[in-house]
Short mmCIF file of C-alpha atoms in Angstrom, two decimals:
data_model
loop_
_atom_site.label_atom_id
_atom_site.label_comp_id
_atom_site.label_asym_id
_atom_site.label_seq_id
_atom_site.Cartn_x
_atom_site.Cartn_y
_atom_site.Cartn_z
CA UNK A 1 -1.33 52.70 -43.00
CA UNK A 2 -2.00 55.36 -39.90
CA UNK A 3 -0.07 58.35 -40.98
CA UNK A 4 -0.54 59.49 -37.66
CA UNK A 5 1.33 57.13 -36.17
CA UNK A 6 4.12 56.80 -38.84
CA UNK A 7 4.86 60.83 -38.14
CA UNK A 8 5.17 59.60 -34.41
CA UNK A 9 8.11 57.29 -35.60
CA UNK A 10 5.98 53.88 -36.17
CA UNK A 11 5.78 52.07 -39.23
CA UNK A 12 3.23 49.38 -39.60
CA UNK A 13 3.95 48.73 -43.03
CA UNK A 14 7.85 48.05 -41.89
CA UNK A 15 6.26 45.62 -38.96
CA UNK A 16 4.46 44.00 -41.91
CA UNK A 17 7.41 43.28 -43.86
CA UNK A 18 9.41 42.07 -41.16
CA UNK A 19 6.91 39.40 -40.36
CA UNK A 20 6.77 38.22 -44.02
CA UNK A 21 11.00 38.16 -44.02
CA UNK A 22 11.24 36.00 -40.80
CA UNK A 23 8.22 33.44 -41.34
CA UNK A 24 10.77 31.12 -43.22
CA UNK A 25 13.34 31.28 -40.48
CA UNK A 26 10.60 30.44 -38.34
CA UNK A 27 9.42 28.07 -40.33
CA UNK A 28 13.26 26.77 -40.42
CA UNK A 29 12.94 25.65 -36.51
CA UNK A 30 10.24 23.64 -36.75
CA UNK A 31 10.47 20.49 -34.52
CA UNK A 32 7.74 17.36 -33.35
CA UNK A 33 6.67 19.54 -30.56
CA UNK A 34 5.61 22.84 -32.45
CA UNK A 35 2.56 23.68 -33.54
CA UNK A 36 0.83 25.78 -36.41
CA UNK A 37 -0.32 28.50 -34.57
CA UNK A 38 2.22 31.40 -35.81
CA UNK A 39 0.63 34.06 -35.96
CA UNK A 40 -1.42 33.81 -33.17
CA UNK A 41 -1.07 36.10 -29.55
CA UNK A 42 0.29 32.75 -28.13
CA UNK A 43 3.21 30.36 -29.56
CA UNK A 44 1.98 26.69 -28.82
CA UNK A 45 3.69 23.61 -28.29
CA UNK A 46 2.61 20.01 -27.65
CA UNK A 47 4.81 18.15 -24.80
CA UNK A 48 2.82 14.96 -25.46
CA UNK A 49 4.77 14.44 -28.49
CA UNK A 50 7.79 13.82 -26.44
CA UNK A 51 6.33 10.92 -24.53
CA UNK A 52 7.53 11.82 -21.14
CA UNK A 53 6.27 10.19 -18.25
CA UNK A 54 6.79 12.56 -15.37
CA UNK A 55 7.97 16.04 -17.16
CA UNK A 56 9.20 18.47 -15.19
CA UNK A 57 9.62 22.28 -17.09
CA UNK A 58 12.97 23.79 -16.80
CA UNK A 59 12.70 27.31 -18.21
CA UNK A 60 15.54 30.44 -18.64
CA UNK A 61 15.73 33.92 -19.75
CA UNK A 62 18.47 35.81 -20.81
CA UNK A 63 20.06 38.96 -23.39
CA UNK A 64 23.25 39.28 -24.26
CA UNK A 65 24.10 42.75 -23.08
CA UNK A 66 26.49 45.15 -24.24
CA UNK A 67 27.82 42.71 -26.48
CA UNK A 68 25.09 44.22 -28.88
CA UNK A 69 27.25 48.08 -28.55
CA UNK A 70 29.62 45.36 -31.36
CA UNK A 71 27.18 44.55 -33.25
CA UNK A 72 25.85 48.43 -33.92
CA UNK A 73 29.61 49.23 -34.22
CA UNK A 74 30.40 46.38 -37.17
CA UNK A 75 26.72 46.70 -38.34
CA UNK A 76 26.71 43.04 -38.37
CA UNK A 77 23.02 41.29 -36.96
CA UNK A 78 22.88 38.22 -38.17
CA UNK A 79 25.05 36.02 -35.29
CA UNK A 80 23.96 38.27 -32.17
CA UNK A 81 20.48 36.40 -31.94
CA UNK A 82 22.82 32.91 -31.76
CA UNK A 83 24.38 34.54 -28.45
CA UNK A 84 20.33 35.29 -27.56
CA UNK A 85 19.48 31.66 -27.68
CA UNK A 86 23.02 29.95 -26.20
CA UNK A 87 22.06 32.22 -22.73
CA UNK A 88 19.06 30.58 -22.61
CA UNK A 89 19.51 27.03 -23.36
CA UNK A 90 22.75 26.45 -22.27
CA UNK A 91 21.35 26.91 -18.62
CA UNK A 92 18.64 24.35 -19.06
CA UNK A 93 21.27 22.31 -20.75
CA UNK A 94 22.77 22.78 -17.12
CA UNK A 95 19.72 21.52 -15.44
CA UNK A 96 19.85 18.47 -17.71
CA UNK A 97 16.86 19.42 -19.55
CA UNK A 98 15.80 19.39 -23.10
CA UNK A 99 15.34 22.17 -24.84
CA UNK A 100 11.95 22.69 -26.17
CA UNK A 101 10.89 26.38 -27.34
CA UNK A 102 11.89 29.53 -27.58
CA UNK A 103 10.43 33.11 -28.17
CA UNK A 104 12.30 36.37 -28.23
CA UNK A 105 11.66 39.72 -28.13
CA UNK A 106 13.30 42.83 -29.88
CA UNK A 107 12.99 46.56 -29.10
CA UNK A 108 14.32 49.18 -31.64
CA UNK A 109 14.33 52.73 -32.10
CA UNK A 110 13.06 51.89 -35.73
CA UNK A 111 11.56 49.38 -37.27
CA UNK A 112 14.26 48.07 -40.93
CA UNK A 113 12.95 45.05 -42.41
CA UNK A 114 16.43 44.02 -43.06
CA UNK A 115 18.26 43.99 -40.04
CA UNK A 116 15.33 42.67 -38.25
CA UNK A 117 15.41 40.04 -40.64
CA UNK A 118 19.19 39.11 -40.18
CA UNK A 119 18.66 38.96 -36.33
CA UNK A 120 15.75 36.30 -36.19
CA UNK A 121 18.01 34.59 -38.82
CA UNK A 122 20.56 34.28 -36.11
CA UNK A 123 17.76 32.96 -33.39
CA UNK A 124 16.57 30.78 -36.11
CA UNK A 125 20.19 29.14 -36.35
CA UNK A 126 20.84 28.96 -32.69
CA UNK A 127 17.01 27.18 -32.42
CA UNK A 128 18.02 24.65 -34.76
CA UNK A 129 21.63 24.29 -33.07
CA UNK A 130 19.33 23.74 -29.87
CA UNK A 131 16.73 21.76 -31.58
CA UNK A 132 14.17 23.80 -29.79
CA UNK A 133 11.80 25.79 -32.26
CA UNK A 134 10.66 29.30 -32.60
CA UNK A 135 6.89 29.67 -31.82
CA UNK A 136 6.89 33.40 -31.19
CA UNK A 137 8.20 36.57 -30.36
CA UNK A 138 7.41 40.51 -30.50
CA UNK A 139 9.08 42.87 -32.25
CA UNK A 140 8.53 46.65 -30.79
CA UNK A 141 9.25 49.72 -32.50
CA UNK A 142 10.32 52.65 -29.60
CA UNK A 143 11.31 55.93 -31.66
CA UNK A 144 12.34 57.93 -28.95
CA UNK A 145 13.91 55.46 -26.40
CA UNK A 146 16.33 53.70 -28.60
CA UNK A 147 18.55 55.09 -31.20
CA UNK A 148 18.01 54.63 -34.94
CA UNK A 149 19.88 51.53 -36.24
CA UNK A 150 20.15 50.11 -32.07
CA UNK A 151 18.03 47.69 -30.72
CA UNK A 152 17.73 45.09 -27.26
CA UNK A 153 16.82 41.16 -27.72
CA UNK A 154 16.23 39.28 -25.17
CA UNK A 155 14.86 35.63 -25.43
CA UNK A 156 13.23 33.16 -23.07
CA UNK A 157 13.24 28.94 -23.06
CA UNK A 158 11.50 26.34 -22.10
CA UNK A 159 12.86 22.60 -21.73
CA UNK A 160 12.03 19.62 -19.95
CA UNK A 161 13.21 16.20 -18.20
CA UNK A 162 11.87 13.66 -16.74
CA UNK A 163 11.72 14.63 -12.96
CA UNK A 164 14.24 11.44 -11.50
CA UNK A 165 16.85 12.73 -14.61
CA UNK A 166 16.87 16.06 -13.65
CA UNK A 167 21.16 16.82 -12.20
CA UNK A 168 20.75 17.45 -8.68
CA UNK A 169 23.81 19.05 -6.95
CA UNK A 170 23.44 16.94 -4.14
CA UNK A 171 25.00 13.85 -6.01
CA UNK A 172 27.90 15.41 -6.25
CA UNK A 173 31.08 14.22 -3.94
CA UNK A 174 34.99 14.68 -3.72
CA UNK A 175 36.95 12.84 -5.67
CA UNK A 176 34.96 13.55 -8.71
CA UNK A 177 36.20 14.74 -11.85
CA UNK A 178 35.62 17.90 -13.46
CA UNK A 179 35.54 18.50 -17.29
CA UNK A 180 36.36 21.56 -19.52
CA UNK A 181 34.50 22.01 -22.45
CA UNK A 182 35.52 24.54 -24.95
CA UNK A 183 33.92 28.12 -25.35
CA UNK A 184 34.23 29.87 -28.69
CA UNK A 185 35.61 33.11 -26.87
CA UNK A 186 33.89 35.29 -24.32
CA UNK A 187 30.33 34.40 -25.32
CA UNK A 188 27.89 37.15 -24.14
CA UNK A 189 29.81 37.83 -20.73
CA UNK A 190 32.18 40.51 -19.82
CA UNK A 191 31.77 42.76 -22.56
CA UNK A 192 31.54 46.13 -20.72
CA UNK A 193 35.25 45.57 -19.35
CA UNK A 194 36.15 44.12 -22.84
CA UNK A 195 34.68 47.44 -24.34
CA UNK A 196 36.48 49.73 -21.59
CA UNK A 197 39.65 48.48 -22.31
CA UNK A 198 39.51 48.89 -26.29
CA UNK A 199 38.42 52.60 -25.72
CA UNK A 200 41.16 53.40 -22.84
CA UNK A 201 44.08 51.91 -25.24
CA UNK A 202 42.75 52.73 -28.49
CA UNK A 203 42.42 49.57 -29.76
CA UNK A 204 39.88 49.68 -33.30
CA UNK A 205 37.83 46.62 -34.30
CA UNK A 206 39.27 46.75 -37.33
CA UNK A 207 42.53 45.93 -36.00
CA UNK A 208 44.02 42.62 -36.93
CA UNK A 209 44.15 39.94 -34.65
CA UNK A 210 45.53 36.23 -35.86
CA UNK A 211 43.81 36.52 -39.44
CA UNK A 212 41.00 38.22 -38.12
CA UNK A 213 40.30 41.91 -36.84
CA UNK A 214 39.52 42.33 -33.28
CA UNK A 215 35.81 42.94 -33.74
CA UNK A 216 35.28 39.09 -35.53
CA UNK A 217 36.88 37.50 -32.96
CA UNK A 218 34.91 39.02 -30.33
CA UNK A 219 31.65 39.11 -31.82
CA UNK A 220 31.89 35.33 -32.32
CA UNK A 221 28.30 33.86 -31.34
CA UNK A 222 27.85 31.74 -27.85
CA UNK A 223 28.61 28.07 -28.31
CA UNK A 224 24.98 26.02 -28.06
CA UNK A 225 26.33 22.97 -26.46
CA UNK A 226 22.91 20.88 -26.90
CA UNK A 227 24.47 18.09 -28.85
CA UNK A 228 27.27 17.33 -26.11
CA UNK A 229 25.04 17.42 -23.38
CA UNK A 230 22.16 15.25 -24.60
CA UNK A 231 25.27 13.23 -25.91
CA UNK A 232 26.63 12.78 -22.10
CA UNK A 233 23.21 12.29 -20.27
CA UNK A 234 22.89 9.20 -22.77
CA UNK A 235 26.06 7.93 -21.57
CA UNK A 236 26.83 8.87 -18.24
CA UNK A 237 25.66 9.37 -14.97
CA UNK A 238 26.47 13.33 -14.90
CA UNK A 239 26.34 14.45 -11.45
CA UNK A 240 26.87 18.19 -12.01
CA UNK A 241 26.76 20.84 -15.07
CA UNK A 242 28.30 24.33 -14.35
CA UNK A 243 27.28 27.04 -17.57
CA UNK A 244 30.27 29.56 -16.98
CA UNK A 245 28.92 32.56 -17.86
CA UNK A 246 28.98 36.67 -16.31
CA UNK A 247 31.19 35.73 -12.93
CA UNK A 248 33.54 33.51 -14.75
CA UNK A 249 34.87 29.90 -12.89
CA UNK A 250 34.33 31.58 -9.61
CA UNK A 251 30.53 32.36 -9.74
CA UNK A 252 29.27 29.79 -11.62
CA UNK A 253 31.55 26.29 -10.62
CA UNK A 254 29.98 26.36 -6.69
CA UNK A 255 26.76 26.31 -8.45
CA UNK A 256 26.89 22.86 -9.53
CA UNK A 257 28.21 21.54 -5.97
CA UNK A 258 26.94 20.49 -3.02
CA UNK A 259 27.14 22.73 -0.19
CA UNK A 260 29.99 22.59 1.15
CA UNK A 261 32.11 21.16 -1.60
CA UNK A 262 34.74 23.17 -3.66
CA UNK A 263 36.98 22.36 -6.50
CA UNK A 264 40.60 22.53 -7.53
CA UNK A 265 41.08 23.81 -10.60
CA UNK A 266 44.45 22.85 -13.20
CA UNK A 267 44.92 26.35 -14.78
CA UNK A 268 47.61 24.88 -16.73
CA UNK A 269 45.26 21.75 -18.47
CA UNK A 270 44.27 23.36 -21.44
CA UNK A 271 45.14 26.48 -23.35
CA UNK A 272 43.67 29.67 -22.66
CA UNK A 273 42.79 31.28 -26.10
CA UNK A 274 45.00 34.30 -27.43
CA UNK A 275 41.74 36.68 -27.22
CA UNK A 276 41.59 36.42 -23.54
CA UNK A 277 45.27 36.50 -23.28
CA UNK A 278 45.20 39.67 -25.38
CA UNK A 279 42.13 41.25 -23.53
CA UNK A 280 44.23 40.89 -20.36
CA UNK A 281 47.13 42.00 -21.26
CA UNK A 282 45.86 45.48 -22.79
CA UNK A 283 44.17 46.18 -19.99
CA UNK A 284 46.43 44.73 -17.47
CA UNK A 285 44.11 42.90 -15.83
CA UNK A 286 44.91 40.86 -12.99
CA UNK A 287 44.92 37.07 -13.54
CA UNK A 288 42.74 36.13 -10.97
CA UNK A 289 40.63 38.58 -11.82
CA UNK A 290 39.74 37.27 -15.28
CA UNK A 291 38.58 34.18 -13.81
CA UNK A 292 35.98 36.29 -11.76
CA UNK A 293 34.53 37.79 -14.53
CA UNK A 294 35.36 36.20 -18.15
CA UNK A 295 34.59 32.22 -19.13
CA UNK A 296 38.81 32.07 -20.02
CA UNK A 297 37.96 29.28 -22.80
CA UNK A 298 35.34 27.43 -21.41
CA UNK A 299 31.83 27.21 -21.29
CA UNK A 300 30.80 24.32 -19.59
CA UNK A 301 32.03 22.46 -16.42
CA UNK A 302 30.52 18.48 -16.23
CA UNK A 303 31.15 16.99 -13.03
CA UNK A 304 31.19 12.92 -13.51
CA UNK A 305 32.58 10.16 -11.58
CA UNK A 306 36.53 9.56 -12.04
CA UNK A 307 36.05 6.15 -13.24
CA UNK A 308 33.77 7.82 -15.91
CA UNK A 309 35.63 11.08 -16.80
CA UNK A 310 37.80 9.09 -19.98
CA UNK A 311 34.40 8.16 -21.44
CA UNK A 312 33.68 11.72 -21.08
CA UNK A 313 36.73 12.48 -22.93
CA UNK A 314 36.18 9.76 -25.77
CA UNK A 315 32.57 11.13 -26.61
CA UNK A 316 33.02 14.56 -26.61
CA UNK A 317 36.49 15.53 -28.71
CA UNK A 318 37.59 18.53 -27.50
CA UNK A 319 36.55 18.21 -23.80
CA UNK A 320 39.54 18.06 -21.20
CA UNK A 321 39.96 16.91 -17.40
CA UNK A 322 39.76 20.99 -16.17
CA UNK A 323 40.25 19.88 -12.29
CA UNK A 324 38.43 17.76 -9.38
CA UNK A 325 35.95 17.82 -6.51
CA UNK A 326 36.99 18.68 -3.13
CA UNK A 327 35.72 18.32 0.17
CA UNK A 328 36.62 22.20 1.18
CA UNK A 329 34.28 24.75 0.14
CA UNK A 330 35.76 27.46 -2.87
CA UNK A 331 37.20 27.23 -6.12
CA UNK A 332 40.87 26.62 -5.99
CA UNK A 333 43.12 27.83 -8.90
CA UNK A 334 45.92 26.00 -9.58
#
């Protein structure tokens, strides 16, 4: 143990124990692909086992930004690296790649076994969600730049497809149908004008809200929506995937379309949970403008033919027609 260096705010003896506490959840992850090298200054992973013909990597990195501020607040770790693993996935999900591996990395203003523990226990249950395994991270201990008890994670993914399967934008046409599928709440987007409005009206996250207090419901982790999409490339001939994430319907739907292209959407074709409905009224928020910047109940857009879009519905239970394809450029709210 340097004594030196724990007087400068480092404890290698905490790093130690950390490592020991996650290796199960590590372990935990473990798919066909990974291979036994933790430990080592590299994670490993054999695409061979896969049995791809011509693979094409799809990779993504994410955090899930202020949303952590809730996390410090309700002292609760052990979902937050869930929402670190949904950011990255669910945009290779998009691509119409398989998710592989994953690695994260955490910065904290001190090292405590514990809650370092309960936060690779939420990336181990979002890698298993994803079926992509853990084969490394870094865990860095920054007295002095964080706070005590605060940290940062940020993760980064790496799928793959065969190069003909990967969703192309440019087979999408009018006509075609789009479809909603459920978000568990605001995900890991949005959460600097969610956390404005509870301090300008006062609004505790102990608060009750429909069974619940105000802080659960909004620290619910990012839906992983591996199993659905894997489920649909299967079955159908997807054309587009939109992952609606920080810029709402508005960013993120144009990014599935061809140039050109646009979409109406039905407002009115599912129901907007009470959490955004609340969010927006407290802080008297303009309807449009909460399609701009929040998900509003939905965190992925799949853009199939119209002859295929009841399929769609029959294999995935909660999904919903959310609007169509259009031949005028812009996202059209209805």
């Amino acid at each position: 143990m340097s004594e030196k260096y724990k007087a400068a705010g480092v404890s290698l003896n905490a790093g130690y124990e950390s490592v020991e506490r996650i290796k199960k959840h590590v372990e935990s992850t473990k798919n066909k692909g990974m291979m036994d090298m933790i430990g080592s200054f590299g994670g490993a992973f054999d695409l061979s086992a896969y049995g791809f013909k011509n693979p094409v990597l799809v990779s993504g990195t994410d955090g899930v930004g202020t949303k952590l501020k809730l996390a410090f607040d309700m002292d609760k770790h052990d979902t937050i690296g869930i929402d670190a693993v949904a950011m990255c996935v669910n945009d290779i999900l998009a691509q119409g790649a398989l998710p592989l591996f994953f690695l994260d990395y955490i910065a904290c203003g001190k090292n405590d076994p514990a809650q370092i523990e309960a936060i690779v226990k939420g990336v181990a249950d979002g890698c298993r969600e994803a079926q992509a395994a853990l084969v490394g991270g870094e865990t860095a201990e920054m007295p002095g730049f964080y706070k005590e008890g605060e940290y940062d994670i940020a993760g980064f993914a790496v799928g793959a497809a065969e190069k003909e399967d990967l969703i192309n934008p440019e087979n999408t046409k009018p006509g075609q149908a789009v479809i909603g599928i459920p978000s568990t709440g605001f995900h890991s987007n949005g959460f600097s004008l969610i956390r404005k409005v509870l301090k300008d009206e006062n609004i505790s996250l102990d608060d009750d809200f429909n069974g619940e207090t105000i802080g659960e419901a909004l620290l619910r982790p990012t839906k992983i929506y591996a199993k659905e999409v894997k489920t649909l490339l299967e079955n159908v001939k997807v054309a587009g995937i939109s992952h609606i994430t920080g810029g709402g319907f508005i960013e993120n739907l144009p990014r599935a379309l061809k140039k050109g292209l646009g979409m109406k959407i039905y407002r009115d074709s599912y129901e907007v949970p009470a959490i955004f409905k609340f969010i927006e009224e407290k802080g008297k928020i303009d309807h449009d403008e909460m399609y701009q910047v929040f998900n509003m109940g939905v965190g992925l857009a799949v853009i199939v033919d119209d002859a295929d879009k009841q399929k769609v519905l029959d294999l995935i239970d909660d999904a919903f027609v959310l609007g169509e394809v259009t031949d005028k450029e812009g996202i059209v709210l209805l």
